[in-house]
mmCIF file of C-alpha atoms in Angstrom:
data_model
loop_
_atom_site.group_PDB
_atom_site.id
_atom_site.type_symbol
_atom_site.label_atom_id
_atom_site.label_comp_id
_atom_site.label_asym_id
_atom_site.label_seq_id
_atom_site.Cartn_x
_atom_site.Cartn_y
_atom_site.Cartn_z
ATOM 1 C CA MET A 1 3.522 3.881 12.892
ATOM 2 C CA TRP A 2 2.620 7.588 10.602
ATOM 3 C CA PHE A 3 1.434 5.959 7.225
ATOM 4 C CA LYS A 4 2.786 7.546 4.327
ATOM 5 C CA ASN A 5 0.890 5.927 1.299
ATOM 6 C CA LEU A 6 -2.733 5.065 1.837
ATOM 7 C CA TYR A 7 -4.848 2.057 -0.045
ATOM 8 C CA ILE A 8 -8.174 2.082 1.257
ATOM 9 C CA PHE A 9 -10.901 -0.487 1.186
ATOM 10 C CA ALA A 10 -14.273 -0.904 2.367
ATOM 11 C CA PHE A 11 -16.456 -3.510 4.308
ATOM 12 C CA THR A 12 -19.393 -4.873 2.613
ATOM 13 C CA ARG A 13 -20.535 -6.428 6.072
ATOM 14 C CA PRO A 14 -19.660 -5.041 9.131
ATOM 15 C CA PHE A 15 -16.621 -5.971 10.834
ATOM 16 C CA THR A 16 -17.486 -7.718 14.048
ATOM 17 C CA GLN A 17 -14.360 -9.862 15.346
ATOM 18 C CA THR A 18 -13.188 -8.432 19.027
ATOM 19 C CA GLU A 19 -9.200 -7.907 19.896
ATOM 20 C CA GLU A 20 -8.929 -11.311 20.980
ATOM 21 C CA GLU A 21 -10.534 -13.196 18.682
ATOM 22 C CA LEU A 22 -8.494 -11.298 15.858
ATOM 23 C CA GLU A 23 -5.444 -12.019 18.094
ATOM 24 C CA THR A 24 -6.143 -15.246 18.402
ATOM 25 C CA ALA A 25 -6.008 -16.068 14.452
ATOM 26 C CA LEU A 26 -3.253 -13.880 13.883
ATOM 27 C CA GLN A 27 -1.407 -16.255 15.618
ATOM 28 C CA GLU A 28 -2.370 -19.305 12.789
ATOM 29 C CA HIS A 29 0.348 -16.939 10.298
ATOM 30 C CA VAL A 30 2.856 -15.592 12.264
ATOM 31 C CA PHE A 31 6.326 -14.600 10.950
ATOM 32 C CA ALA A 32 9.060 -17.193 11.163
ATOM 33 C CA PRO A 33 12.191 -16.775 8.829
ATOM 34 C CA CYS A 34 12.961 -18.574 5.801
ATOM 35 C CA GLY A 35 14.660 -22.218 5.789
ATOM 36 C CA LYS A 36 18.115 -22.573 4.369
ATOM 37 C CA THR A 37 16.095 -23.269 0.570
ATOM 38 C CA GLU A 38 12.984 -21.285 1.152
ATOM 39 C CA LEU A 39 13.299 -18.292 -1.464
ATOM 40 C CA ALA A 40 10.145 -16.703 0.714
ATOM 41 C CA ARG A 41 7.591 -16.454 4.135
ATOM 42 C CA PHE A 42 5.075 -13.642 4.935
ATOM 43 C CA GLY A 43 3.359 -13.731 8.143
ATOM 44 C CA TRP A 44 2.476 -11.778 10.772
ATOM 45 C CA ALA A 45 5.047 -10.026 12.965
ATOM 46 C CA SER A 46 4.571 -7.768 16.269
ATOM 47 C CA ALA A 47 2.498 -4.668 15.411
ATOM 48 C CA ILE A 48 4.577 -2.370 17.430
ATOM 49 C CA GLY A 49 7.991 -3.321 16.492
ATOM 50 C CA LYS A 50 10.724 -4.125 18.524
ATOM 51 C CA HIS A 51 8.024 -2.214 21.327
ATOM 52 C CA GLY A 52 5.937 -4.938 22.252
ATOM 53 C CA ASN A 53 5.378 -8.749 21.116
ATOM 54 C CA ARG A 54 1.401 -8.692 20.581
ATOM 55 C CA LEU A 55 0.568 -8.756 16.658
ATOM 56 C CA LEU A 56 -2.388 -6.642 17.422
ATOM 57 C CA HIS A 57 -2.634 -2.655 18.793
ATOM 58 C CA HIS A 58 -5.729 -1.487 19.789
ATOM 59 C CA ALA A 59 -6.141 2.416 19.940
ATOM 60 C CA ASN A 60 -8.744 4.450 19.172
ATOM 61 C CA GLY A 61 -11.289 1.744 18.274
ATOM 62 C CA CYS A 62 -8.526 0.865 15.404
ATOM 63 C CA TYR A 63 -6.376 -2.249 14.912
ATOM 64 C CA LEU A 64 -3.095 -1.744 13.915
ATOM 65 C CA LEU A 65 -1.064 -4.858 11.817
ATOM 66 C CA SER A 66 2.040 -5.322 10.893
ATOM 67 C CA ALA A 67 2.326 -8.204 8.000
ATOM 68 C CA ARG A 68 6.152 -9.449 7.376
ATOM 69 C CA LYS A 69 7.613 -10.690 4.116
ATOM 70 C CA GLU A 70 11.488 -12.251 4.208
ATOM 71 C CA GLU A 71 12.789 -12.923 0.483
ATOM 72 C CA LYS A 72 16.178 -14.305 -0.140
ATOM 73 C CA ILE A 73 17.969 -12.092 -2.921
ATOM 74 C CA LEU A 74 19.381 -14.326 -5.585
ATOM 75 C CA PRO A 75 20.724 -12.037 -8.108
ATOM 76 C CA ALA A 76 19.431 -12.984 -11.571
ATOM 77 C CA SER A 77 22.946 -12.722 -13.511
ATOM 78 C CA VAL A 78 25.037 -15.207 -11.225
ATOM 79 C CA VAL A 79 22.059 -17.960 -11.752
ATOM 80 C CA LYS A 80 21.813 -16.859 -15.593
ATOM 81 C CA GLU A 81 25.998 -17.575 -15.608
ATOM 82 C CA ALA A 82 25.560 -20.858 -13.628
ATOM 83 C CA LEU A 83 22.660 -22.155 -16.011
ATOM 84 C CA GLU A 84 24.626 -20.977 -18.944
ATOM 85 C CA GLU A 85 27.435 -23.487 -18.014
ATOM 86 C CA LYS A 86 25.372 -26.506 -16.740
ATOM 87 C CA VAL A 87 23.802 -26.128 -20.724
ATOM 88 C CA GLU A 88 27.326 -26.267 -22.119
ATOM 89 C CA GLN A 89 28.250 -28.737 -20.407
ATOM 90 C CA LEU A 90 25.535 -30.957 -21.848
ATOM 91 C CA GLU A 91 25.764 -30.014 -24.963
ATOM 92 C CA GLN A 92 29.546 -30.735 -24.814
ATOM 93 C CA GLU A 93 29.286 -34.535 -23.190
ATOM 94 C CA HIS A 94 25.828 -35.520 -25.027
ATOM 95 C CA SER A 95 26.771 -33.418 -28.448
ATOM 96 C CA ARG A 96 23.182 -32.141 -28.360
ATOM 97 C CA LYS A 97 20.667 -28.562 -27.933
ATOM 98 C CA ALA A 98 19.165 -29.316 -24.117
ATOM 99 C CA THR A 99 15.423 -29.557 -23.693
ATOM 100 C CA LYS A 100 13.790 -26.656 -21.968
ATOM 101 C CA LYS A 101 12.606 -29.597 -19.275
ATOM 102 C CA GLU A 102 16.376 -30.189 -18.997
ATOM 103 C CA LYS A 103 17.353 -26.387 -18.636
ATOM 104 C CA GLU A 104 14.123 -25.883 -16.345
ATOM 105 C CA GLN A 105 15.490 -28.733 -13.973
ATOM 106 C CA PHE A 106 19.193 -27.003 -14.174
ATOM 107 C CA LYS A 107 17.557 -23.412 -13.050
ATOM 108 C CA GLU A 108 15.879 -25.731 -10.040
ATOM 109 C CA ASP A 109 18.341 -27.202 -9.168
ATOM 110 C CA ILE A 110 21.003 -24.059 -9.388
ATOM 111 C CA THR A 111 18.858 -22.255 -7.397
ATOM 112 C CA PHE A 112 18.498 -24.644 -4.606
ATOM 113 C CA ALA A 113 21.863 -24.848 -4.322
ATOM 114 C CA LEU A 114 22.647 -21.437 -4.197
ATOM 115 C CA LEU A 115 19.298 -20.087 -1.702
ATOM 116 C CA PRO A 116 21.550 -21.267 1.098
ATOM 117 C CA ARG A 117 23.850 -18.241 0.707
ATOM 118 C CA ALA A 118 21.621 -16.117 -0.514
ATOM 119 C CA PHE A 119 21.298 -12.584 0.836
ATOM 120 C CA SER A 120 17.784 -11.610 2.490
ATOM 121 C CA ARG A 121 15.305 -8.849 2.218
ATOM 122 C CA ILE A 122 13.191 -8.273 5.103
ATOM 123 C CA SER A 123 9.986 -5.887 4.687
ATOM 124 C CA ASP A 124 7.030 -5.004 6.707
ATOM 125 C CA THR A 125 3.528 -3.360 5.508
ATOM 126 C CA GLN A 126 1.553 -2.234 7.611
ATOM 127 C CA GLY A 127 -2.455 -1.565 7.942
ATOM 128 C CA TYR A 128 -4.963 -0.701 10.129
ATOM 129 C CA ILE A 129 -8.737 -2.032 10.567
ATOM 130 C CA CYS A 130 -11.558 0.420 11.817
ATOM 131 C CA PRO A 131 -14.486 -0.873 12.046
ATOM 132 C CA GLU A 132 -16.537 1.960 12.986
ATOM 133 C CA LYS A 133 -15.880 3.009 9.901
ATOM 134 C CA ASN A 134 -16.216 0.334 8.034
ATOM 135 C CA ILE A 135 -12.515 0.492 6.734
ATOM 136 C CA ILE A 136 -8.739 -1.480 5.872
ATOM 137 C CA VAL A 137 -6.171 0.943 5.875
ATOM 138 C CA VAL A 138 -2.821 -0.557 4.325
ATOM 139 C CA ASN A 139 0.290 1.584 4.569
ATOM 140 C CA THR A 140 1.806 0.685 0.971
ATOM 141 C CA SER A 141 2.453 2.410 -2.232
ATOM 142 C CA SER A 142 2.286 -0.897 -4.150
ATOM 143 C CA ARG A 143 -1.117 -2.457 -4.772
ATOM 144 C CA GLY A 144 0.169 -5.498 -4.969
ATOM 145 C CA LYS A 145 0.876 -5.479 -1.743
ATOM 146 C CA ALA A 146 -1.750 -4.417 -0.246
ATOM 147 C CA GLU A 147 -3.367 -7.128 -2.249
ATOM 148 C CA ASP A 148 -0.631 -9.760 0.130
ATOM 149 C CA PHE A 149 -1.925 -7.739 2.992
ATOM 150 C CA LEU A 150 -5.333 -8.792 2.673
ATOM 151 C CA ALA A 151 -5.087 -12.081 1.185
ATOM 152 C CA LEU A 152 -2.778 -12.864 4.539
ATOM 153 C CA LEU A 153 -5.744 -11.562 6.618
ATOM 154 C CA ARG A 154 -8.073 -13.491 4.644
ATOM 155 C CA LYS A 155 -6.472 -16.544 5.286
ATOM 156 C CA CYS A 156 -6.620 -16.054 8.776
ATOM 157 C CA LEU A 157 -10.926 -14.974 9.111
ATOM 158 C CA GLY A 158 -11.755 -17.513 6.593
ATOM 159 C CA SER A 159 -13.348 -14.496 4.653
ATOM 160 C CA LEU A 160 -12.560 -10.865 4.574
ATOM 161 C CA PRO A 161 -15.519 -9.171 2.337
ATOM 162 C CA VAL A 162 -13.897 -6.105 1.161
ATOM 163 C CA THR A 163 -13.551 -4.249 -2.121
ATOM 164 C CA SER A 164 -11.867 -0.948 -3.633
ATOM 165 C CA PHE A 165 -13.951 1.694 -3.367
ATOM 166 C CA VAL A 166 -15.170 2.964 -7.131
ATOM 167 C CA PRO A 167 -17.056 6.184 -7.808
ATOM 168 C CA ASP A 168 -19.668 5.804 -10.182
ATOM 169 C CA ALA A 169 -18.806 8.664 -12.798
ATOM 170 C CA GLY A 170 -14.874 7.828 -12.156
ATOM 171 C CA ALA A 171 -12.043 9.177 -10.292
ATOM 172 C CA GLU A 172 -10.648 11.164 -13.479
ATOM 173 C CA THR A 173 -13.248 12.634 -14.238
ATOM 174 C CA THR A 174 -14.187 14.216 -10.888
ATOM 175 C CA MET A 175 -10.740 15.088 -10.315
ATOM 176 C CA THR A 176 -10.410 16.787 -14.113
ATOM 177 C CA SER A 177 -13.271 19.566 -12.815
ATOM 178 C CA TRP A 178 -11.655 20.346 -9.805
ATOM 179 C CA LEU A 179 -9.225 22.131 -11.979
ATOM 180 C CA LEU A 180 -11.135 22.759 -14.515
ATOM 181 C CA GLU A 181 -13.939 24.272 -12.514
ATOM 182 C CA GLN A 182 -12.009 25.314 -9.311
ATOM 183 C CA THR A 183 -14.868 23.323 -7.382
ATOM 184 C CA LEU A 184 -12.647 21.654 -4.633
ATOM 185 C CA PRO A 185 -14.019 22.990 -0.966
ATOM 186 C CA GLU A 186 -11.806 25.180 1.016
ATOM 187 C CA ARG A 187 -10.163 22.910 3.022
ATOM 188 C CA PHE A 188 -8.348 21.096 -0.512
ATOM 189 C CA THR A 189 -5.972 23.378 -1.773
ATOM 190 C CA ILE A 190 -4.609 22.249 -5.123
ATOM 191 C CA GLY A 191 -0.641 21.732 -5.700
ATOM 192 C CA PHE A 192 1.828 21.918 -7.930
ATOM 193 C CA GLU A 193 2.064 17.933 -9.213
ATOM 194 C CA GLY A 194 -0.107 16.151 -11.407
ATOM 195 C CA GLU A 195 -0.493 13.316 -14.426
ATOM 196 C CA LEU A 196 -2.362 14.456 -17.504
ATOM 197 C CA LYS A 197 -3.685 10.944 -19.586
ATOM 198 C CA ALA A 198 -5.240 11.284 -23.038
ATOM 199 C CA MET A 199 -7.749 8.171 -23.205
ATOM 200 C CA GLY A 200 -6.897 4.667 -24.046
ATOM 201 C CA ASP A 201 -3.783 2.142 -23.592
ATOM 202 C CA ASP A 202 -1.466 4.288 -25.274
ATOM 203 C CA GLY A 203 -2.570 8.178 -24.497
ATOM 204 C CA ALA A 204 -0.032 10.994 -24.507
ATOM 205 C CA VAL A 205 0.691 10.947 -20.736
ATOM 206 C CA LEU A 206 2.038 14.446 -19.467
ATOM 207 C CA ARG A 207 3.421 14.791 -15.773
ATOM 208 C CA CYS A 208 4.021 18.089 -13.623
ATOM 209 C CA LYS A 209 6.002 19.228 -11.319
ATOM 210 C CA ASN A 210 6.490 22.445 -9.677
ATOM 211 C CA GLN A 211 3.797 24.060 -11.832
ATOM 212 C CA ASP A 212 0.633 25.398 -11.473
ATOM 213 C CA LEU A 213 -2.095 23.137 -12.102
ATOM 214 C CA LEU A 214 -4.730 25.844 -12.721
ATOM 215 C CA SER A 215 -2.451 27.576 -15.558
ATOM 216 C CA ASP A 216 -3.097 28.339 -19.238
ATOM 217 C CA GLU A 217 -0.964 26.273 -19.846
ATOM 218 C CA ILE A 218 -2.254 23.065 -18.188
ATOM 219 C CA LEU A 219 -5.988 23.941 -18.246
ATOM 220 C CA ALA A 220 -5.429 23.763 -22.418
ATOM 221 C CA HIS A 221 -4.944 20.001 -22.153
ATOM 222 C CA LEU A 222 -8.144 19.452 -20.463
ATOM 223 C CA GLY A 223 -12.065 20.131 -21.211
ATOM 224 C CA GLU A 224 -13.366 20.144 -24.260
ATOM 225 C CA LYS A 225 -10.902 21.036 -26.294
ATOM 226 C CA GLY A 226 -8.165 19.543 -24.915
ATOM 227 C CA GLU A 227 -7.833 15.289 -24.593
ATOM 228 C CA LYS A 228 -6.282 14.602 -21.149
ATOM 229 C CA GLN A 229 -7.773 13.722 -17.948
ATOM 230 C CA VAL A 230 -6.684 14.272 -14.153
ATOM 231 C CA VAL A 231 -5.266 10.952 -13.298
ATOM 232 C CA LYS A 232 -3.103 12.066 -10.007
ATOM 233 C CA ILE A 233 -3.022 15.650 -8.788
ATOM 234 C CA ALA A 234 -1.202 16.817 -5.256
ATOM 235 C CA PHE A 235 -2.820 18.662 -3.112
ATOM 236 C CA ASP A 236 -2.786 19.570 0.569
ATOM 237 C CA TRP A 237 -5.643 19.708 3.071
ATOM 238 C CA ASP A 238 -7.202 21.063 6.064
ATOM 239 C CA GLN A 239 -3.867 22.293 6.806
ATOM 240 C CA THR A 240 -3.182 19.068 8.348
ATOM 241 C CA LEU A 241 -1.389 17.255 5.143
ATOM 242 C CA SER A 242 -0.350 16.941 1.603
ATOM 243 C CA CYS A 243 -0.327 14.049 -0.535
ATOM 244 C CA VAL A 244 -1.028 12.953 -4.313
ATOM 245 C CA LEU A 245 -4.718 11.141 -5.005
ATOM 246 C CA ALA A 246 -4.600 8.803 -8.339
ATOM 247 C CA ASP A 247 -7.391 7.984 -9.973
ATOM 248 C CA ASP A 248 -7.425 4.820 -8.367
ATOM 249 C CA LEU A 249 -7.996 6.059 -5.327
ATOM 250 C CA SER A 250 -4.481 5.175 -3.722
ATOM 251 C CA VAL A 251 -3.198 8.395 -1.437
ATOM 252 C CA LYS A 252 0.350 8.076 -2.049
ATOM 253 C CA ARG A 253 3.580 10.667 -0.142
ATOM 254 C CA VAL A 254 1.483 11.542 2.998
ATOM 255 C CA LYS A 255 2.902 14.336 4.621
ATOM 256 C CA PHE A 256 1.259 15.408 7.892
ATOM 257 C CA HIS A 257 2.184 19.480 9.173
ATOM 258 C CA ASP A 258 4.138 20.045 11.429
ATOM 259 C CA SER A 259 1.093 21.702 13.880
ATOM 260 C CA VAL A 260 -0.332 17.583 14.023
ATOM 261 C CA TYR A 261 2.997 16.126 15.670
ATOM 262 C CA GLU A 262 3.490 19.177 17.986
ATOM 263 C CA GLN A 263 0.208 18.184 19.404
ATOM 264 C CA ASN A 264 1.936 14.986 20.973
ATOM 265 C CA GLU A 265 5.258 16.868 21.642
ATOM 266 C CA ASP A 266 4.598 16.920 25.467
ATOM 267 C CA ILE A 267 4.309 13.874 26.047
ATOM 268 C CA PRO A 268 7.620 11.961 27.465
ATOM 269 C CA THR A 269 9.402 9.838 24.830
ATOM 270 C CA ASP A 270 10.436 7.601 28.704
ATOM 271 C CA ASP A 271 7.259 5.783 28.263
ATOM 272 C CA MET A 272 7.012 4.792 24.540
ATOM 273 C CA MET A 273 3.461 2.719 25.353
ATOM 274 C CA VAL A 274 1.627 5.627 25.750
ATOM 275 C CA LYS A 275 3.674 7.680 22.943
ATOM 276 C CA ILE A 276 2.790 5.080 21.074
ATOM 277 C CA ASP A 277 -0.976 4.969 21.996
ATOM 278 C CA ALA A 278 -1.045 8.757 21.351
ATOM 279 C CA ASP A 279 0.227 9.062 17.844
ATOM 280 C CA PHE A 280 -1.850 6.362 16.527
ATOM 281 C CA THR A 281 -4.589 7.433 18.122
ATOM 282 C CA LEU A 282 -3.855 11.266 16.657
ATOM 283 C CA MET A 283 -3.091 9.207 13.118
ATOM 284 C CA THR A 284 -6.054 7.298 12.634
ATOM 285 C CA GLY A 285 -7.676 10.311 13.588
ATOM 286 C CA GLU A 286 -6.399 12.765 10.967
ATOM 287 C CA VAL A 287 -6.436 9.889 8.280
ATOM 288 C CA ASN A 288 -10.051 8.736 8.971
ATOM 289 C CA ARG A 289 -11.136 12.111 8.655
ATOM 290 C CA PHE A 290 -9.199 13.171 5.703
ATOM 291 C CA ILE A 291 -10.156 9.653 3.895
ATOM 292 C CA GLU A 292 -15.230 10.781 4.564
ATOM 293 C CA ASP A 293 -13.898 14.326 3.408
ATOM 294 C CA MET A 294 -11.928 13.054 0.450
ATOM 295 C CA LEU A 295 -14.612 10.261 -0.559
ATOM 296 C CA ALA A 296 -16.820 12.876 -0.307
ATOM 297 C CA GLN A 297 -16.151 14.526 -2.981
ATOM 298 C CA PHE A 298 -16.602 11.751 -5.133
ATOM 299 C CA GLU A 299 -20.144 11.255 -3.255
ATOM 300 C CA LEU A 300 -18.434 8.053 -1.564
ATOM 301 C CA ALA A 301 -19.207 7.209 2.376
ATOM 302 C CA THR A 302 -16.703 4.968 3.942
ATOM 303 C CA ASN A 303 -19.994 2.859 4.593
ATOM 304 C CA SER A 304 -20.835 2.432 0.550
ATOM 305 C CA TYR A 305 -20.970 -0.749 0.199
ATOM 306 C CA LEU A 306 -22.209 -2.479 3.191
ATOM 307 C CA GLU A 307 -24.838 -4.519 2.022
ATOM 308 C CA ASP A 308 -28.311 -4.437 3.618
#
């Protein structure tokens, strides 16, 4: 329920589906376990896990969704060993080298035969839609998983007009100025972790941990004499949460302060739905507030990409 990572996407057209329309659309791609010979399955699962069976949970004007993926795990070493045996057998019996096409067919046959005995790995990716703020927020540290989440939703809805937030000046330029000019508002406190990178694909990278980012040692790598820019930076926001912000405006390792959790401490845990509603309302409220404040530092807003 409490998101630990944030990939944030903006709607380019207002999201107008009702709760009932969205629930119906999600039903078209409900998660089902892999069959004996399937490598993977991907679909929507209960938004709140074992505490409910609906694919959608609605609170605080936001829709919570959960995408589930099952993948069969076949160790590459096992497949490789079986393939080598098949190839060796063919070469001995026919006194010739196996062709590329034959090797591919052997590998396909081996995979098909091993799948019924393979272990499964199941992972859930949660996200929420906030129509009022024109955003989708996905709880993952992987851009690929965030895109998979959006692709599944797009498949259900037919279209999903969203885009990433991209500052005009470049996020790394703004983040670098935070250190050089110390221009962040009072709600932001620079942390002790960051990553600096020189220009170019092969540019030098400096990763800092437990390091004062405002020290002369770090600042010497930046500015006119330095060659690097800030591409990741840790900070604390509004005595509410700490995180690491990357130059693609993804937010990693979100940790809410105890004072936030304490706001719902008096809610009885025996009524789980009330607790879930309260936590989701609190979490989305703080995350939305953070997103608006963070985007403002890059001269962006949650409605920046809405078409006229």
